């Protein structure tokens, strides 16, 4: 794992078909547009048992100056002012996150930033959200996953839901589009726990929400622990689908799990 990320060259954007890139669906909830993906750090020290380990667990980051220099270069060379930040956890170091915002503001860069992932919601104080908004942040995706304290503990997510709810309220007040990610069907999840997650989604001021079926991805602790208990398997990776799911590890039947999921979409929208 490379420690000094500033020593790496920037991506070879000149080899990318920018118009073709813009024509494809993006990760955020915004429509298709000319944009570039931005990676400012690698790895996440949290150990959620359903998550990948591609970059390891030791957080490494580019310097704020390096990040903003790349933004300026992309804007100058390609006329692109929209960026999607796809870090695993952009705000593990809030001082660094604020510094990136400060540099964007100081240099008068008129850009739009979306965070389709990578912002730990219970580490989002209003002061940071205000700077993110001033720096051009348009959307934030909040990965809630479950409203069950038991599941938060067992998955190692350990999200502080009260702080998350406050962050959503603050972001909403600041004019940031808020999306919520929820996962249904964790091991042993009861009907009451499933309903509590849906109710929580309805209780906070989200603009959009997604209700996924828990899928134990190969190589994750969740997959290794419960592989023998998967009751239904959809087949190869080509058939993988976040929303439809391929497994059911919960305490309810397949039929009830999908009924609760469908009802969640209907109640929210």
Coordinates of C-alpha atoms in Angstrom, one line a residue:
X1 CA 0.0 0.0 0.0
X2 CA 1.4 3.3 -1.1
X3 CA 1.8 5.8 1.7
X4 CA 2.7 9.0 -0.1
X5 CA -0.2 9.6 -2.5
X6 CA 1.1 13.0 -3.5
X7 CA 4.0 11.2 -5.2
X8 CA 1.6 9.6 -7.7
X9 CA 0.8 11.3 -11.0
X10 CA -2.8 12.4 -11.5
X11 CA -5.0 10.1 -13.6
X12 CA -4.4 10.3 -17.4
X13 CA -7.6 12.2 -18.1
X14 CA -6.4 12.8 -21.6
X15 CA -6.9 9.1 -22.4
X16 CA -10.6 9.3 -21.3
X17 CA -13.5 9.9 -23.7
X18 CA -14.9 12.7 -21.6
X19 CA -18.1 13.1 -23.6
X20 CA -18.7 9.3 -23.5
X21 CA -17.9 9.3 -19.7
X22 CA -20.5 12.0 -19.2
X23 CA -23.1 10.1 -21.1
X24 CA -23.1 7.2 -18.7
X25 CA -25.1 7.1 -15.5
X26 CA -23.1 8.5 -12.5
X27 CA -23.0 7.4 -8.9
X28 CA -24.8 10.5 -7.6
X29 CA -28.5 11.3 -7.8
X30 CA -27.8 14.2 -10.3
X31 CA -28.6 13.8 -14.0
X32 CA -26.0 12.9 -16.7
X33 CA -23.5 15.8 -17.2
X34 CA -19.9 16.5 -17.9
X35 CA -18.0 15.6 -14.7
X36 CA -14.9 14.0 -13.4
X37 CA -14.4 11.5 -10.6
X38 CA -12.2 12.7 -7.7
X39 CA -10.2 10.4 -5.4
X40 CA -8.5 12.3 -2.5
X41 CA -7.7 9.4 -0.2
X42 CA -7.5 5.7 0.2
X43 CA -8.8 3.2 2.8
X44 CA -11.3 3.5 5.7
X45 CA -10.3 2.5 9.2
X46 CA -13.9 1.3 10.1
X47 CA -14.5 -2.4 9.8
X48 CA -18.1 -2.8 8.6
X49 CA -18.4 -6.5 8.0
X50 CA -20.2 -6.1 4.6
X51 CA -17.7 -3.8 3.1
X52 CA -14.7 -4.3 0.8
X53 CA -11.0 -4.2 1.8
X54 CA -9.5 -3.0 -1.5
X55 CA -7.4 -0.2 0.0
X56 CA -6.7 -1.8 3.3
X57 CA -7.7 -0.2 6.6
X58 CA -4.9 2.3 7.1
X59 CA -6.1 5.7 6.0
X60 CA -3.8 7.6 3.5
X61 CA -4.6 10.9 2.0
X62 CA -3.4 13.4 -0.6
X63 CA -2.6 16.8 0.7
X64 CA -5.3 19.5 0.3
X65 CA -3.0 21.4 -2.0
X66 CA -2.5 18.5 -4.3
X67 CA -6.3 17.8 -4.5
X68 CA -7.2 21.4 -5.3
X69 CA -4.4 21.7 -7.8
X70 CA -5.9 18.7 -9.7
X71 CA -9.4 20.3 -9.6
X72 CA -7.9 23.5 -11.1
X73 CA -6.1 21.6 -13.8
X74 CA -9.2 19.6 -14.8
X75 CA -11.2 22.8 -14.9
X76 CA -8.6 24.6 -16.9
X77 CA -7.9 21.9 -19.5
X78 CA -11.3 20.4 -20.0
X79 CA -13.7 23.1 -18.8
X80 CA -15.2 20.7 -16.3
X81 CA -16.7 22.2 -13.1
X82 CA -18.6 19.2 -11.7
X83 CA -16.8 16.6 -9.6
X84 CA -17.8 13.4 -7.8
X85 CA -15.7 12.6 -4.8
X86 CA -15.7 8.9 -4.3
X87 CA -13.3 8.5 -1.3
X88 CA -14.2 5.7 1.1
X89 CA -14.2 8.2 4.0
X90 CA -13.4 11.8 3.0
X91 CA -14.0 13.2 6.4
X92 CA -12.1 10.9 8.7
X93 CA -9.7 13.9 9.2
X94 CA -12.1 16.9 9.4
X95 CA -9.2 19.4 9.5
X96 CA -8.0 18.2 6.2
X97 CA -11.5 18.2 4.8
X98 CA -12.0 21.8 5.9
X99 CA -8.6 22.8 4.4
X100 CA -9.7 21.4 1.0
X101 CA -12.9 23.5 1.3
X102 CA -11.0 26.6 2.3
X103 CA -8.6 26.3 -0.6
X104 CA -11.5 25.9 -3.1
X105 CA -13.2 29.0 -1.5
X106 CA -10.0 31.1 -1.4
X107 CA -9.2 30.4 -5.0
X108 CA -12.7 31.3 -6.1
X109 CA -13.3 28.0 -7.9
X110 CA -16.9 27.9 -9.0
X111 CA -17.4 24.1 -9.0
X112 CA -20.0 21.6 -8.0
X113 CA -19.2 18.6 -5.8
X114 CA -21.2 15.5 -5.0
X115 CA -20.5 12.9 -2.5
X116 CA -22.3 9.7 -3.6
X117 CA -20.4 8.0 -0.7
X118 CA -17.5 8.6 1.6
X119 CA -18.8 11.0 4.2
X120 CA -19.2 9.4 7.6
X121 CA -22.5 10.9 8.8
X122 CA -21.8 11.0 12.5
X123 CA -18.5 12.9 11.8
X124 CA -20.2 15.7 10.0
X125 CA -20.5 18.7 12.3
X126 CA -22.5 21.7 11.0
X127 CA -19.3 23.7 10.7
X128 CA -17.9 21.3 8.2
X129 CA -21.2 21.0 6.3
X130 CA -21.2 24.8 6.0
X131 CA -17.7 24.8 4.4
X132 CA -18.7 21.9 2.1
X133 CA -21.7 23.9 0.9
X134 CA -19.6 27.1 0.4
X135 CA -17.1 25.0 -1.6
X136 CA -19.8 23.8 -3.9
X137 CA -21.3 20.6 -2.4
X138 CA -24.6 19.8 -4.1
X139 CA -25.5 16.3 -2.8
X140 CA -24.5 14.0 0.0
X141 CA -25.4 10.3 0.4
X142 CA -25.9 9.2 4.0
X143 CA -25.2 5.5 4.5
X144 CA -27.5 4.7 7.4
X145 CA -27.9 1.0 6.7
X146 CA -30.0 0.1 9.7
X147 CA -31.8 1.8 12.6
X148 CA -31.3 -1.3 14.8
X149 CA -28.7 -0.8 17.5
X150 CA -28.1 -4.5 17.6
X151 CA -27.3 -4.6 13.8
X152 CA -25.2 -1.5 14.0
X153 CA -23.1 -3.2 16.7
X154 CA -22.9 -6.6 15.0
X155 CA -21.9 -5.2 11.6
X156 CA -19.3 -3.0 13.2
X157 CA -20.8 0.1 11.5
X158 CA -21.6 1.5 15.0
X159 CA -23.2 4.6 13.5
X160 CA -24.4 7.2 16.0
X161 CA -27.9 7.6 14.6
X162 CA -28.7 10.8 16.6
X163 CA -25.7 12.6 15.1
X164 CA -26.6 11.2 11.7
X165 CA -30.1 12.6 11.9
X166 CA -28.7 16.0 13.0
X167 CA -26.3 16.0 10.0
X168 CA -29.2 15.3 7.6
X169 CA -31.2 18.1 9.1
X170 CA -28.2 20.5 8.9
X171 CA -27.4 19.6 5.3
X172 CA -31.0 20.0 4.4
X173 CA -31.2 23.5 5.9
X174 CA -28.0 24.4 4.0
X175 CA -29.6 23.5 0.7
X176 CA -27.7 20.2 0.1
X177 CA -29.6 17.4 -1.6
X178 CA -29.7 14.5 0.9
X179 CA -29.9 10.8 -0.1
X180 CA -30.2 7.9 2.3
X181 CA -28.9 4.4 1.9
X182 CA -30.6 1.6 3.8
X183 CA -29.9 -2.2 3.9
X184 CA -32.6 -4.7 4.6
X185 CA -32.1 -8.3 5.5
X186 CA -29.1 -8.5 7.9
X187 CA -28.5 -11.8 9.6
X188 CA -31.3 -12.6 12.1
X189 CA -33.0 -9.3 11.3
X190 CA -36.6 -9.3 12.7
X191 CA -39.7 -7.8 11.3
X192 CA -39.6 -5.2 14.0
X193 CA -36.0 -4.3 13.2
X194 CA -36.8 -4.0 9.5
X195 CA -39.7 -1.7 10.2
X196 CA -37.6 0.4 12.5
X197 CA -35.2 1.1 9.6
X198 CA -38.0 2.1 7.3
X199 CA -39.6 4.3 10.0
X200 CA -36.2 6.0 10.6
X201 CA -35.9 6.7 6.9
X202 CA -39.2 8.5 7.0
X203 CA -38.4 10.4 10.1
X204 CA -35.4 12.4 8.7
X205 CA -35.6 15.0 5.9
X206 CA -34.1 13.0 3.1
X207 CA -34.9 14.0 -0.5
X208 CA -34.3 10.5 -1.9
X209 CA -33.7 7.1 -0.4
X210 CA -32.6 3.6 -1.5
X211 CA -33.6 0.4 0.1
X212 CA -31.2 -2.4 -0.7
X213 CA -31.3 -6.1 0.1
X214 CA -28.2 -7.2 2.1
X215 CA -25.8 -9.1 -0.2
X216 CA -22.8 -10.8 1.3
X217 CA -20.1 -9.8 -1.3
X218 CA -17.3 -12.4 -1.7
X219 CA -14.3 -11.7 0.4
X220 CA -16.1 -9.8 3.1
X221 CA -16.4 -11.0 6.7
X222 CA -20.2 -11.1 6.2
X223 CA -19.8 -13.5 3.3
X224 CA -17.2 -15.7 5.1
X225 CA -19.3 -16.0 8.3
X226 CA -22.7 -16.7 6.7
X227 CA -21.9 -18.3 3.4
X228 CA -23.4 -21.7 4.6
X229 CA -26.6 -20.0 5.7
X230 CA -27.5 -18.3 2.5
X231 CA -31.0 -19.5 1.7
X232 CA -31.3 -18.4 -1.9
X233 CA -28.6 -17.7 -4.4
X234 CA -29.1 -15.8 -7.7
X235 CA -26.1 -17.2 -9.5
X236 CA -23.1 -15.5 -11.1
X237 CA -21.9 -11.9 -10.5
X238 CA -23.5 -10.9 -13.8
X239 CA -26.9 -11.4 -12.2
X240 CA -26.0 -9.3 -9.1
X241 CA -28.4 -6.6 -8.2
X242 CA -28.3 -4.3 -5.1
X243 CA -32.0 -3.7 -5.1
X244 CA -33.4 -7.1 -5.9
X245 CA -30.8 -8.9 -3.9
X246 CA -29.8 -12.5 -4.1
X247 CA -29.8 -13.7 -0.5
X248 CA -31.9 -13.6 2.6
X249 CA -30.2 -13.8 6.0
X250 CA -33.0 -12.3 8.0
X251 CA -35.5 -13.9 10.4
X252 CA -38.4 -13.3 8.0
X253 CA -39.4 -15.2 4.9
X254 CA -38.2 -14.1 1.4
X255 CA -41.8 -13.0 0.6
X256 CA -42.1 -10.8 3.7
X257 CA -38.6 -9.3 3.2
X258 CA -39.4 -8.2 -0.3
X259 CA -42.9 -7.0 0.8
X260 CA -41.3 -4.8 3.4
X261 CA -38.8 -3.5 0.8
X262 CA -41.5 -2.6 -1.7
X263 CA -43.6 -1.0 1.0
X264 CA -40.6 1.1 2.1
X265 CA -40.2 2.5 -1.5
X266 CA -44.0 3.3 -1.6
X267 CA -44.1 4.9 1.8
X268 CA -41.1 7.0 1.2
X269 CA -42.0 8.3 -2.2

